[in-house]
Short mmCIF file of C-alpha atoms in Angstrom, two decimals:
data_model
loop_
_atom_site.label_atom_id
_atom_site.label_comp_id
_atom_site.label_asym_id
_atom_site.label_seq_id
_atom_site.Cartn_x
_atom_site.Cartn_y
_atom_site.Cartn_z
CA UNK U 1 0.00 0.00 0.00
CA UNK U 2 2.89 2.33 0.72
CA UNK U 3 4.28 1.95 -2.79
CA UNK U 4 1.18 3.17 -4.63
CA UNK U 5 1.63 6.18 -6.90
CA UNK U 6 -0.07 9.40 -5.77
CA UNK U 7 -3.48 9.85 -7.34
CA UNK U 8 -3.78 12.87 -9.60
CA UNK U 9 -7.26 14.24 -8.99
CA UNK U 10 -6.69 16.81 -11.75
CA UNK U 11 -6.97 13.98 -14.30
CA UNK U 12 -10.35 13.04 -12.85
CA UNK U 13 -11.67 16.62 -12.85
CA UNK U 14 -10.63 16.95 -16.47
CA UNK U 15 -13.59 14.70 -17.36
CA UNK U 16 -16.10 17.11 -15.81
CA UNK U 17 -17.87 20.08 -17.34
CA UNK U 18 -17.54 23.43 -15.58
CA UNK U 19 -18.68 26.95 -16.23
CA UNK U 20 -16.21 28.96 -14.14
CA UNK U 21 -17.44 32.33 -12.89
CA UNK U 22 -14.11 34.12 -13.43
CA UNK U 23 -13.36 36.59 -10.65
CA UNK U 24 -16.22 35.37 -8.43
CA UNK U 25 -14.81 32.60 -6.27
CA UNK U 26 -17.66 31.04 -4.28
CA UNK U 27 -15.34 29.86 -1.51
CA UNK U 28 -12.88 32.12 0.26
CA UNK U 29 -10.27 31.35 2.91
CA UNK U 30 -10.07 34.01 5.62
CA UNK U 31 -6.61 35.60 5.95
CA UNK U 32 -4.49 33.76 8.51
CA UNK U 33 -0.86 33.39 9.50
CA UNK U 34 -0.96 29.82 10.84
CA UNK U 35 -3.60 27.43 9.46
CA UNK U 36 -6.05 25.83 11.92
CA UNK U 37 -6.25 22.00 12.08
CA UNK U 38 -9.53 22.21 10.13
CA UNK U 39 -7.90 24.19 7.32
CA UNK U 40 -5.04 21.71 7.18
CA UNK U 41 -7.53 18.82 7.00
CA UNK U 42 -8.99 20.37 3.83
CA UNK U 43 -5.69 19.81 2.00
CA UNK U 44 -6.50 16.10 2.03
CA UNK U 45 -10.24 15.75 2.40
CA UNK U 46 -11.39 18.04 -0.43
CA UNK U 47 -12.37 15.56 -3.19
CA UNK U 48 -11.39 18.07 -5.89
CA UNK U 49 -8.09 19.06 -4.25
CA UNK U 50 -9.08 22.74 -4.26
CA UNK U 51 -6.98 23.53 -1.18
CA UNK U 52 -3.21 23.87 -1.23
CA UNK U 53 -0.46 25.28 0.93
CA UNK U 54 1.32 28.33 -0.45
CA UNK U 55 5.01 29.05 0.03
CA UNK U 56 4.26 30.96 3.26
CA UNK U 57 2.57 27.94 4.80
CA UNK U 58 -0.93 29.36 4.45
CA UNK U 59 -3.90 27.48 3.04
CA UNK U 60 -5.24 28.80 -0.27
CA UNK U 61 -8.33 27.79 -2.21
CA UNK U 62 -8.83 27.65 -5.99
CA UNK U 63 -12.44 26.53 -6.38
CA UNK U 64 -12.43 26.20 -10.20
CA UNK U 65 -12.62 22.39 -10.02
CA UNK U 66 -15.01 22.36 -7.04
CA UNK U 67 -17.69 19.66 -7.19
CA UNK U 68 -19.83 21.64 -4.69
CA UNK U 69 -20.09 18.84 -2.13
CA UNK U 70 -19.88 21.14 0.90
CA UNK U 71 -17.36 19.07 2.87
CA UNK U 72 -15.14 22.10 3.52
CA UNK U 73 -18.17 24.06 4.69
CA UNK U 74 -19.08 21.33 7.17
CA UNK U 75 -15.52 21.24 8.52
CA UNK U 76 -14.31 24.80 8.46
CA UNK U 77 -17.15 27.33 8.13
CA UNK U 78 -18.20 27.04 11.77
CA UNK U 79 -14.78 28.08 13.06
CA UNK U 80 -14.72 31.04 10.69
CA UNK U 81 -11.86 29.71 8.55
CA UNK U 82 -13.73 29.91 5.27
CA UNK U 83 -16.70 31.67 3.68
CA UNK U 84 -18.96 29.46 1.60
CA UNK U 85 -21.68 30.30 -0.89
CA UNK U 86 -23.04 28.51 -3.93
CA UNK U 87 -21.84 29.72 -7.33
CA UNK U 88 -24.16 32.12 -9.17
CA UNK U 89 -27.02 30.42 -10.98
CA UNK U 90 -25.81 28.37 -13.96
CA UNK U 91 -22.13 28.52 -12.96
CA UNK U 92 -19.93 25.88 -11.37
CA UNK U 93 -19.89 22.16 -12.02
CA UNK U 94 -22.40 20.80 -14.56
CA UNK U 95 -22.97 17.08 -14.05
CA UNK U 96 -23.89 15.12 -17.18
CA UNK U 97 -24.67 12.00 -15.16
CA UNK U 98 -24.59 12.96 -11.49
CA UNK Y 1 -37.97 38.58 -12.38
CA UNK Y 2 -41.46 37.22 -12.00
CA UNK Y 3 -43.68 39.83 -10.36
CA UNK Y 4 -46.58 37.72 -9.27
CA UNK Y 5 -47.17 36.01 -5.98
CA UNK Y 6 -47.11 32.25 -5.63
CA UNK Y 7 -48.90 29.76 -3.42
CA UNK Y 8 -45.57 28.01 -2.86
CA UNK Y 9 -41.91 28.38 -3.78
CA UNK Y 10 -39.82 25.21 -3.92
CA UNK Y 11 -36.06 25.70 -3.62
CA UNK Y 12 -34.22 22.94 -5.49
CA UNK Y 13 -35.14 20.49 -8.25
CA UNK Y 14 -33.86 17.21 -6.84
CA UNK Y 15 -36.01 14.28 -5.80
CA UNK Y 16 -37.65 16.06 -2.85
CA UNK Y 17 -38.21 19.38 -4.60
CA UNK Y 18 -39.63 17.77 -7.73
CA UNK Y 19 -41.97 15.60 -5.66
CA UNK Y 20 -43.24 18.61 -3.72
CA UNK Y 21 -43.65 20.78 -6.82
CA UNK Y 22 -45.43 18.01 -8.73
CA UNK Y 23 -47.77 17.20 -5.83
CA UNK Y 24 -48.83 20.82 -5.35
CA UNK Y 25 -49.05 21.70 -9.07
CA UNK Y 26 -51.21 18.62 -9.70
CA UNK Y 27 -53.67 19.98 -7.15
CA UNK Y 28 -53.91 23.31 -8.93
CA UNK Y 29 -51.58 25.31 -6.73
CA UNK Y 30 -49.45 28.09 -8.20
CA UNK Y 31 -45.91 26.79 -7.74
CA UNK Y 32 -42.56 28.38 -8.53
CA UNK Y 33 -39.54 26.08 -8.37
CA UNK Y 34 -36.04 27.55 -8.36
CA UNK Y 35 -32.97 25.55 -9.39
CA UNK Y 36 -29.40 26.83 -9.51
CA UNK Y 37 -28.23 24.29 -12.10
CA UNK Y 38 -28.38 24.62 -15.87
CA UNK Y 39 -31.28 22.13 -15.81
CA UNK Y 40 -32.93 20.06 -13.06
CA UNK Y 41 -30.42 17.36 -12.13
CA UNK Y 42 -27.26 19.11 -13.29
CA UNK Y 43 -26.14 19.66 -9.68
CA UNK Y 44 -27.40 16.39 -8.26
CA UNK Y 45 -25.40 13.28 -7.44
CA UNK Y 46 -26.53 9.84 -6.32
CA UNK Y 47 -25.36 6.19 -6.62
CA UNK Y 48 -28.07 5.65 -7.86
CA UNK Y 49 -30.89 3.20 -7.05
CA UNK Y 50 -34.55 4.07 -7.54
CA UNK Y 51 -37.31 2.25 -5.69
CA UNK Y 52 -40.47 1.97 -7.73
CA UNK Y 53 -43.13 2.18 -5.01
CA UNK Y 54 -42.31 5.70 -3.89
CA UNK Y 55 -42.20 6.98 -7.46
CA UNK Y 56 -45.44 5.21 -8.36
CA UNK Y 57 -47.21 7.35 -5.78
CA UNK Y 58 -46.12 10.41 -7.77
CA UNK Y 59 -46.16 9.16 -11.36
CA UNK Y 60 -48.15 5.88 -11.50
CA UNK Y 61 -47.19 5.06 -15.11
CA UNK Y 62 -43.55 6.17 -14.82
CA UNK Y 63 -42.29 3.02 -16.56
CA UNK Y 64 -43.69 4.32 -19.86
CA UNK Y 65 -41.21 7.15 -20.28
CA UNK Y 66 -38.88 7.53 -17.28
CA UNK Y 67 -35.16 7.21 -18.10
CA UNK Y 68 -34.46 3.94 -16.27
CA UNK Y 69 -31.19 2.06 -16.65
CA UNK Y 70 -31.52 -1.55 -15.42
CA UNK Y 71 -33.98 -3.32 -13.14
CA UNK Y 72 -32.15 -5.13 -10.38
CA UNK Y 73 -32.21 -8.92 -10.24
CA UNK Y 74 -29.22 -9.36 -7.98
CA UNK Y 75 -27.83 -7.77 -4.86
CA UNK Y 76 -24.37 -8.56 -3.52
CA UNK Y 77 -23.06 -7.59 -0.08
CA UNK Y 78 -19.31 -7.86 0.16
CA UNK Y 79 -17.15 -7.91 3.24
CA UNK Y 80 -13.65 -7.13 2.02
CA UNK Y 81 -10.08 -7.35 3.17
CA UNK Y 82 -7.05 -6.34 1.12
CA UNK Y 83 -7.15 -9.33 -1.25
CA UNK Y 84 -10.44 -11.11 -0.62
CA UNK Y 85 -14.14 -10.63 -0.33
CA UNK Y 86 -16.74 -12.75 1.43
CA UNK Y 87 -20.16 -12.17 0.01
CA UNK Y 88 -23.85 -12.63 0.55
CA UNK Y 89 -25.61 -12.67 -2.81
CA UNK Y 90 -29.28 -12.64 -3.51
CA UNK Y 91 -30.47 -13.19 -7.06
CA UNK Y 92 -33.99 -14.10 -8.04
CA UNK Y 93 -35.96 -14.61 -11.22
CA UNK Y 94 -38.87 -13.07 -9.25
CA UNK Y 95 -37.24 -9.69 -9.84
CA UNK Y 96 -37.88 -10.11 -13.57
CA UNK Y 97 -41.49 -9.16 -12.85
CA UNK Y 98 -43.80 -7.09 -14.99
CA UNK Y 99 -43.38 -4.09 -12.71
CA UNK Y 100 -39.87 -4.36 -11.23
CA UNK Y 101 -39.24 -3.06 -7.73
CA UNK Y 102 -35.80 -1.46 -8.11
CA UNK Y 103 -33.89 0.20 -10.92
CA UNK Y 104 -30.57 1.89 -11.42
CA UNK Y 105 -30.87 5.43 -12.74
CA UNK Y 106 -28.65 8.33 -13.81
CA UNK Y 107 -29.73 11.30 -11.75
CA UNK Y 108 -29.04 14.10 -14.23
CA UNK Y 109 -31.38 12.41 -16.71
CA UNK Y 110 -33.93 11.21 -14.19
CA UNK Y 111 -34.34 14.57 -12.45
CA UNK Y 112 -34.84 16.31 -15.77
CA UNK Y 113 -37.63 13.85 -16.54
CA UNK Y 114 -39.32 14.13 -13.12
CA UNK Y 115 -39.14 17.89 -13.40
CA UNK Y 116 -40.87 17.71 -16.79
CA UNK Y 117 -43.79 16.00 -15.01
CA UNK Y 118 -44.00 18.88 -12.52
CA UNK Y 119 -43.89 21.36 -15.38
CA UNK Y 120 -46.62 19.50 -17.29
CA UNK Y 121 -48.73 19.75 -14.13
CA UNK Y 122 -48.25 23.52 -14.16
CA UNK Y 123 -45.24 24.27 -11.96
CA UNK Y 124 -43.00 27.07 -13.21
CA UNK Y 125 -39.35 26.02 -13.08
CA UNK Y 126 -36.69 28.69 -13.09
CA UNK Y 127 -33.20 27.28 -13.70
CA UNK Y 128 -29.74 28.89 -13.47
CA UNK Y 129 -30.99 30.85 -10.48
CA UNK Y 130 -29.44 30.63 -7.02
CA UNK Y 131 -31.57 31.58 -4.03
CA UNK Y 132 -29.43 33.76 -1.83
CA UNK Y 133 -31.67 34.34 1.15
CA UNK Y 134 -35.08 33.73 2.61
CA UNK Y 135 -37.30 36.76 3.13
CA UNK Y 136 -38.81 36.91 6.60
CA UNK Y 137 -41.35 39.40 7.92
CA UNK Y 138 -41.03 41.28 11.21
CA UNK Y 139 -42.31 38.22 13.11
CA UNK Y 140 -39.84 35.82 11.47
CA UNK Y 141 -42.40 34.24 9.13
CA UNK Y 142 -40.85 33.18 5.84
CA UNK Y 143 -42.65 35.08 3.06
CA UNK Y 144 -40.41 34.57 0.05
CA UNK Y 145 -36.89 34.33 -1.34
CA UNK Y 146 -34.20 36.59 -2.78
CA UNK Y 147 -32.48 35.18 -5.86
CA UNK Y 148 -29.35 36.26 -7.71
CA UNK Y 149 -31.40 37.65 -10.61
CA UNK Y 150 -31.98 41.39 -11.06
CA UNK Y 151 -34.79 42.47 -8.75
CA UNK Y 152 -34.90 38.88 -7.75
CA UNK Y 153 -37.32 38.91 -4.83
CA UNK Y 154 -40.38 36.62 -5.05
CA UNK Y 155 -43.12 36.06 -2.51
CA UNK Y 156 -45.20 33.04 -1.61
CA UNK Y 157 -47.39 31.74 1.22
CA UNK Y 158 -44.93 28.97 1.93
CA UNK Y 159 -41.36 28.01 0.98
CA UNK Y 160 -40.37 24.36 0.61
CA UNK Y 161 -36.66 23.99 1.34
CA UNK Y 162 -35.49 21.13 -0.89
CA UNK Y 163 -31.97 22.50 -1.07
CA UNK Y 164 -30.06 19.30 -0.40
CA UNK Y 165 -27.72 18.12 2.33
CA UNK Y 166 -25.54 21.22 2.07
CA UNK Y 167 -28.51 23.57 2.34
CA UNK Y 168 -27.26 27.05 3.06
CA UNK Y 169 -30.58 28.88 3.22
CA UNK Y 170 -32.02 27.10 6.25
CA UNK Y 171 -28.76 27.54 8.17
CA UNK Y 172 -28.39 31.19 7.19
CA UNK Y 173 -31.91 31.91 8.44
CA UNK Y 174 -31.16 29.97 11.67
CA UNK Y 175 -33.94 27.48 10.98
CA UNK Y 176 -31.54 24.57 11.43
CA UNK Y 177 -27.86 23.88 12.12
CA UNK Y 178 -25.12 23.21 9.62
CA UNK Y 179 -24.51 19.42 9.40
CA UNK Y 180 -21.69 18.22 11.67
CA UNK Y 181 -18.72 16.15 10.40
CA UNK Y 182 -20.09 13.13 12.33
CA UNK Y 183 -23.48 13.34 10.61
CA UNK Y 184 -22.43 13.43 6.97
CA UNK Y 185 -20.44 11.09 4.75
CA UNK Y 186 -18.39 12.30 1.82
CA UNK Y 187 -18.81 10.03 -1.19
CA UNK Y 188 -16.90 10.17 -4.45
CA UNK Y 189 -18.05 8.41 -7.59
CA UNK Y 190 -16.91 7.75 -11.13
CA UNK Y 191 -18.91 6.80 -14.21
CA UNK Y 192 -17.16 4.02 -16.11
CA UNK Y 193 -18.40 3.38 -19.65
CA UNK Y 194 -18.25 -0.05 -21.29
CA UNK Y 195 -20.19 -1.72 -24.11
CA UNK Y 196 -23.44 -3.14 -22.72
CA UNK Y 197 -22.53 -6.70 -23.81
CA UNK Y 198 -19.33 -6.43 -21.75
CA UNK Y 199 -21.30 -5.39 -18.69
CA UNK Y 200 -23.81 -8.19 -19.24
CA UNK Y 201 -21.08 -10.81 -19.57
CA UNK Y 202 -19.09 -9.62 -16.57
CA UNK Y 203 -22.13 -9.46 -14.29
CA UNK Y 204 -24.00 -12.45 -15.72
CA UNK Y 205 -26.96 -10.46 -17.00
CA UNK Y 206 -29.34 -10.53 -19.94
CA UNK Y 207 -31.26 -7.63 -21.44
CA UNK Y 208 -31.98 -4.88 -18.96
CA UNK Y 209 -31.20 -6.91 -15.85
CA UNK Y 210 -28.89 -5.24 -13.35
CA UNK Y 211 -26.69 -6.03 -10.36
CA UNK Y 212 -25.67 -3.90 -7.41
CA UNK Y 213 -22.76 -4.52 -5.08
CA UNK Y 214 -22.45 -2.90 -1.64
CA UNK Y 215 -19.02 -3.39 -0.12
CA UNK Y 216 -17.64 -2.78 3.35
CA UNK Y 217 -14.38 -3.67 5.02
CA UNK Y 218 -10.74 -2.72 4.88
CA UNK Y 219 -11.42 -0.70 1.71
CA UNK Y 220 -12.52 2.16 4.00
CA UNK Y 221 -9.28 1.94 6.02
CA UNK Y 222 -11.07 1.55 9.34
CA UNK Y 223 -13.44 4.45 8.70
CA UNK Y 224 -17.22 4.19 8.83
CA UNK Y 225 -18.04 3.83 5.16
CA UNK Y 226 -19.03 1.72 2.19
CA UNK Y 227 -18.11 1.20 -1.42
CA UNK Y 228 -20.63 0.53 -4.17
CA UNK Y 229 -20.76 -0.75 -7.74
CA UNK Y 230 -24.00 -0.30 -9.69
CA UNK Y 231 -24.61 -1.49 -13.24
CA UNK Y 232 -26.28 0.86 -15.69
CA UNK Y 233 -27.08 0.11 -19.34
CA UNK Y 234 -23.71 1.14 -20.74
CA UNK Y 235 -21.87 2.27 -17.67
CA UNK Y 236 -20.90 1.28 -14.16
CA UNK Y 237 -21.25 3.71 -11.27
CA UNK Y 238 -18.48 3.05 -8.78
CA UNK Y 239 -17.86 4.98 -5.61
CA UNK Y 240 -16.98 5.01 -1.96
CA UNK Y 241 -18.03 7.18 0.96
CA UNK Y 242 -16.97 7.62 4.59
CA UNK Y 243 -17.92 9.95 7.44
CA UNK Y 244 -16.34 13.38 7.13
CA UNK Y 245 -15.18 13.17 10.76
CA UNK Y 246 -13.36 9.92 9.97
CA UNK Y 247 -11.63 11.40 6.92
CA UNK Y 248 -10.58 14.29 9.12
CA UNK Y 249 -9.13 11.89 11.70
CA UNK Y 250 -7.27 9.60 9.29
CA UNK Y 251 -6.05 12.10 6.71
CA UNK Y 252 -7.03 9.69 3.93
CA UNK Y 253 -7.96 11.30 0.62
CA UNK Y 254 -11.35 10.35 -0.89
CA UNK Y 255 -9.85 9.86 -4.37
CA UNK Y 256 -7.02 7.75 -2.92
CA UNK Y 257 -9.62 5.51 -1.31
CA UNK Y 258 -11.54 5.23 -4.59
CA UNK Y 259 -8.39 4.28 -6.51
CA UNK Y 260 -7.61 1.56 -3.96
CA UNK Y 261 -11.17 0.24 -4.21
CA UNK Y 262 -10.91 0.17 -8.02
CA UNK Y 263 -7.60 -1.71 -7.86
CA UNK Y 264 -8.88 -4.38 -5.44
CA UNK Y 265 -8.55 -7.78 -7.17
CA UNK Y 266 -12.29 -8.41 -6.72
CA UNK Y 267 -13.20 -5.09 -8.36
CA UNK Y 268 -10.57 -4.39 -11.03
CA UNK Y 269 -11.77 -7.05 -13.53
CA UNK Y 270 -15.30 -5.61 -13.44
CA UNK Y 271 -14.25 -2.18 -14.71
CA UNK Y 272 -11.21 -3.14 -16.77
CA UNK Y 273 -10.86 -1.27 -20.05
CA UNK Y 274 -13.60 1.24 -19.22
CA UNK Y 275 -13.68 4.88 -20.18
CA UNK Y 276 -14.26 7.26 -17.27
CA UNK Y 277 -16.53 10.15 -18.19
CA UNK Y 278 -17.28 11.87 -14.89
CA UNK Y 279 -16.00 12.28 -11.34
CA UNK Y 280 -18.39 13.53 -8.69
CA UNK Y 281 -18.32 14.18 -4.97
CA UNK Y 282 -21.29 14.63 -2.68
CA UNK Y 283 -22.29 14.59 0.97
CA UNK Y 284 -24.76 12.03 2.28
CA UNK Y 285 -26.77 12.64 5.47
CA UNK Y 286 -25.88 9.76 7.82
CA UNK Y 287 -26.95 10.99 11.23
CA UNK Y 288 -30.29 9.19 11.09
CA UNK Y 289 -33.24 9.88 13.37
CA UNK Y 290 -31.25 11.83 15.96
CA UNK Y 291 -29.94 14.28 13.35
CA UNK Y 292 -33.35 15.29 11.98
CA UNK Y 293 -33.75 19.04 12.43
CA UNK Y 294 -36.90 21.08 13.07
CA UNK Y 295 -38.97 20.20 10.00
CA UNK Y 296 -41.39 23.12 9.76
CA UNK Y 297 -42.05 26.64 10.96
CA UNK Y 298 -43.93 29.80 10.05
CA UNK Y 299 -44.08 29.81 6.27
CA UNK Y 300 -41.60 26.98 5.64
CA UNK Y 301 -41.00 23.25 5.60
CA UNK Y 302 -37.77 21.34 4.93
CA UNK Y 303 -37.68 18.06 2.95
CA UNK Y 304 -35.25 15.39 1.70
CA UNK Y 305 -31.51 15.48 2.34
CA UNK Y 306 -31.74 18.99 3.80
CA UNK Y 307 -33.87 17.42 6.56
CA UNK Y 308 -31.30 14.57 6.99
CA UNK Y 309 -33.93 12.08 5.82
CA UNK Y 310 -31.75 9.18 4.73
CA UNK Y 311 -31.84 5.55 5.84
CA UNK Y 312 -28.16 4.62 5.64
CA UNK Y 313 -28.79 1.02 6.72
CA UNK Y 314 -30.98 0.35 3.68
CA UNK Y 315 -29.34 2.87 1.36
CA UNK Y 316 -32.63 4.65 0.92
CA UNK Y 317 -32.13 8.34 0.32
CA UNK Y 318 -33.94 9.45 -2.77
CA UNK Y 319 -37.15 7.62 -1.93
CA UNK Y 320 -37.28 9.24 1.50
CA UNK Y 321 -36.69 12.51 -0.34
CA UNK Y 322 -39.49 11.81 -2.82
CA UNK Y 323 -41.82 10.72 -0.04
CA UNK Y 324 -41.11 13.68 2.24
CA UNK Y 325 -41.55 16.04 -0.71
CA UNK Y 326 -44.86 14.46 -1.64
CA UNK Y 327 -46.10 14.48 1.96
CA UNK Y 328 -45.05 18.12 2.40
CA UNK Y 329 -46.95 18.99 -0.78
CA UNK Y 330 -50.05 17.16 0.43
CA UNK Y 331 -49.90 18.78 3.88
CA UNK Y 332 -49.50 22.25 2.38
CA UNK Y 333 -52.41 21.59 0.04
CA UNK Y 334 -54.60 20.52 2.97
CA UNK Y 335 -53.77 23.68 4.91
CA UNK Y 336 -54.49 25.79 1.84
CA UNK Y 337 -57.78 23.98 1.09
CA UNK Y 338 -59.00 24.87 4.57
CA UNK Y 339 -58.03 28.47 3.75
CA UNK Y 340 -55.80 28.43 6.83
CA UNK Y 341 -52.60 30.51 6.98
CA UNK Y 342 -49.19 28.76 6.60
CA UNK Y 343 -48.31 29.10 10.26
CA UNK Y 344 -46.10 26.81 12.31
CA UNK Y 345 -49.17 25.29 14.03
CA UNK Y 346 -50.86 24.48 10.73
CA UNK Y 347 -47.72 23.18 9.01
CA UNK Y 348 -47.18 20.77 11.93
CA UNK Y 349 -49.48 18.59 9.83
CA UNK Y 350 -46.43 17.81 7.63
CA UNK Y 351 -44.52 16.42 10.61
CA UNK Y 352 -47.54 14.43 11.77
CA UNK Y 353 -48.02 12.88 8.33
CA UNK Y 354 -44.30 12.13 8.06
CA UNK Y 355 -44.30 10.51 11.52
CA UNK Y 356 -47.11 8.23 10.38
CA UNK Y 357 -45.20 7.19 7.25
CA UNK Y 358 -42.40 4.65 6.81
CA UNK Y 359 -39.93 7.53 6.61
CA UNK Y 360 -39.78 8.36 10.31
CA UNK Y 361 -40.72 4.85 11.46
CA UNK Y 362 -37.70 3.38 9.65
CA UNK Y 363 -35.31 6.05 10.85
CA UNK Y 364 -36.53 5.59 14.43
CA UNK Y 365 -35.89 1.84 14.22
CA UNK Y 366 -32.19 2.44 13.53
CA UNK Y 367 -31.78 5.49 15.74
CA UNK Y 368 -28.77 4.03 17.63
CA UNK Y 369 -27.02 2.55 14.59
CA UNK Y 370 -25.07 5.62 13.38
CA UNK Y 371 -23.45 6.13 16.78
CA UNK Y 372 -22.62 2.42 17.17
CA UNK Y 373 -21.01 2.13 13.72
CA UNK Y 374 -19.12 5.33 14.32
CA UNK Y 375 -17.69 4.36 17.72
CA UNK Y 376 -17.01 0.76 16.63
CA UNK Y 377 -15.75 1.61 13.15
CA UNK Y 378 -12.34 -0.05 13.65
CA UNK Y 379 -14.03 -3.32 14.61
CA UNK Y 380 -16.84 -3.35 12.07
CA UNK Y 381 -14.87 -2.01 9.11
CA UNK Y 382 -11.40 -3.43 9.73
CA UNK Y 383 -11.07 -6.21 12.32
CA UNK Y 384 -14.18 -8.28 11.54
CA UNK Y 385 -13.86 -8.20 7.73
CA UNK Y 386 -10.27 -9.43 8.09
CA UNK Y 387 -11.27 -12.16 10.54
CA UNK Y 388 -14.20 -13.33 8.44
CA UNK Y 389 -12.16 -13.50 5.25
CA UNK Y 390 -9.36 -15.35 7.01
CA UNK Y 391 -11.85 -17.79 8.55
CA UNK Y 392 -13.53 -18.52 5.22
CA UNK Y 393 -10.20 -19.04 3.50
CA UNK Y 394 -9.16 -21.38 6.26
CA UNK Y 395 -12.44 -23.27 5.82
CA UNK Y 396 -12.24 -23.73 2.05
CA UNK Y 397 -8.52 -24.36 1.71
CA UNK Y 398 -7.86 -28.12 1.94
CA UNK Y 399 -4.29 -28.81 2.97
CA UNK Y 400 -4.24 -31.84 5.18
CA UNK Y 401 -4.69 -29.87 8.40
CA UNK Y 402 -7.22 -31.72 10.57
CA UNK Y 403 -10.51 -29.80 10.55
CA UNK Y 404 -10.59 -29.63 14.34
CA UNK Y 405 -7.31 -27.70 14.28
CA UNK Y 406 -8.65 -25.37 11.59
CA UNK Y 407 -11.66 -24.61 13.77
CA UNK Y 408 -9.44 -23.92 16.76
CA UNK Y 409 -7.28 -21.53 14.70
CA UNK Y 410 -10.33 -19.60 13.54
CA UNK Y 411 -11.84 -19.31 17.02
CA UNK Y 412 -8.46 -18.29 18.41
CA UNK Y 413 -8.06 -15.55 15.78
CA UNK Y 414 -11.46 -14.07 16.73
CA UNK Y 415 -10.82 -14.26 20.47
CA UNK Y 416 -7.32 -12.84 20.31
CA UNK Y 417 -8.56 -9.95 18.17
CA UNK Y 418 -11.66 -9.09 20.19
CA UNK Y 419 -11.75 -11.34 23.35
CA UNK Y 420 -14.87 -13.30 24.32
CA UNK Y 421 -16.29 -10.29 26.14
CA UNK Y 422 -15.67 -8.06 23.15
CA UNK Y 423 -17.29 -10.51 20.74
CA UNK Y 424 -20.43 -10.93 22.83
CA UNK Y 425 -20.51 -7.22 23.59
CA UNK Y 426 -20.34 -6.33 19.89
CA UNK Y 427 -23.05 -8.85 19.01
CA UNK Y 428 -25.26 -7.54 21.81
CA UNK Y 429 -24.75 -3.89 20.88
CA UNK Y 430 -25.43 -4.63 17.21
CA UNK Y 431 -28.60 -6.55 18.03
CA UNK Y 432 -29.82 -3.80 20.33
CA UNK Y 433 -29.18 -1.03 17.80
CA UNK Y 434 -30.94 -3.08 15.12
CA UNK Y 435 -34.15 -3.42 17.14
#
């Protein structure tokens, strides 16, 4: 199990259809110096790998590939780490099968 | 934006929202349904299995034109370890009946169809529109919604919140709490396309027959969760889901788990050579009876996943959604027919009708199960599957070891893993939670 190659979720997201609302990110990470445990958990749990650490050790979000599951909202909105809203009508992920 | 006033606004065009809109429109009510996706179903994700009975109550002749994939003739339950699975299979020719009981469906197509039935009945469906907020009067009564369209405020006597498990509106208006990490599972799913003959050969099917596999065990890495494999006409839906709190604890990635499930020697041959056309992620309400929020108030009711109405033990989500939506629609219609206002007292009828239905009765039966599976997840999803698979392998492998010694080895492996007290305790707790 330890020898398995890392899974590239980007290849999976490539199959999906999106209409990205450029300049209107529907998820925002609140400015912070040291990430909370909840924010750090998002690096792994987000099924679209939208969360990454930047070079300063802060958690950043790029919600272009977001599948709108709400997992990050359940984990991190309560503590004030992130702001969550749905994309504007018609934007975001467009499931062909669902 | 639409200027007029509606009898009811339904937020969301999933199973619950469509059922509510259809039920009310059929009875002549003026219904506006608002959906943020491009079309009804374009934001919705499910396994997906459809149970016929609950849909028949909405659309009696649905088999004539509903987009159904395969009717199910076989159900497999797998208990897995890293290399093996031990299964319970049920297959019956009885399921090849004139009006089959269960089907696989593809939600994006199915929801579009069910929505067309609501529209034929007179409901107005407004897509590509996100509801941003509920409008409440000075006394807190919900009187409408604000959408993201220009001048996007609409009023109605009652708002049906069918906004799904991650429903923001109800939380924003403090009508219910945000789901907790213990009460929701994160599931990821892929759609694998194969020629239909290949699917039929691999799963031993003819025509439109289908098979579903539900799998638990070491594939969830000790977390409370399940994998699934459902056959559609020309595709296989494969996915895995675990509690968000467990993912948080283990640091496993959902896609890593899915890849491991797909590579398991019992699974890999079933999807070999397939073309993946979609990857989806979605939350599933898993808290059961104890997680059900306040279901109604002044000018509003909440239905489906947003109300945590999901029977995880029987994998019944969408039919509880359809049923709660239908019941909400019927209750609202009754209140309206009496010319009564949509107050909290009057809308309590929805809760009463839901309590009398299988929806709440079933959830009540398993009210202790979510907590048990959660606390005991290491035992139920790691230790026991390994023990069972080892025991079965020991039983079937013939190697000259006297059978009495084989039996002793198996019993010893169970006792050393869980102790006699642990084994009886687990059995007792499971039996009690099941009752």
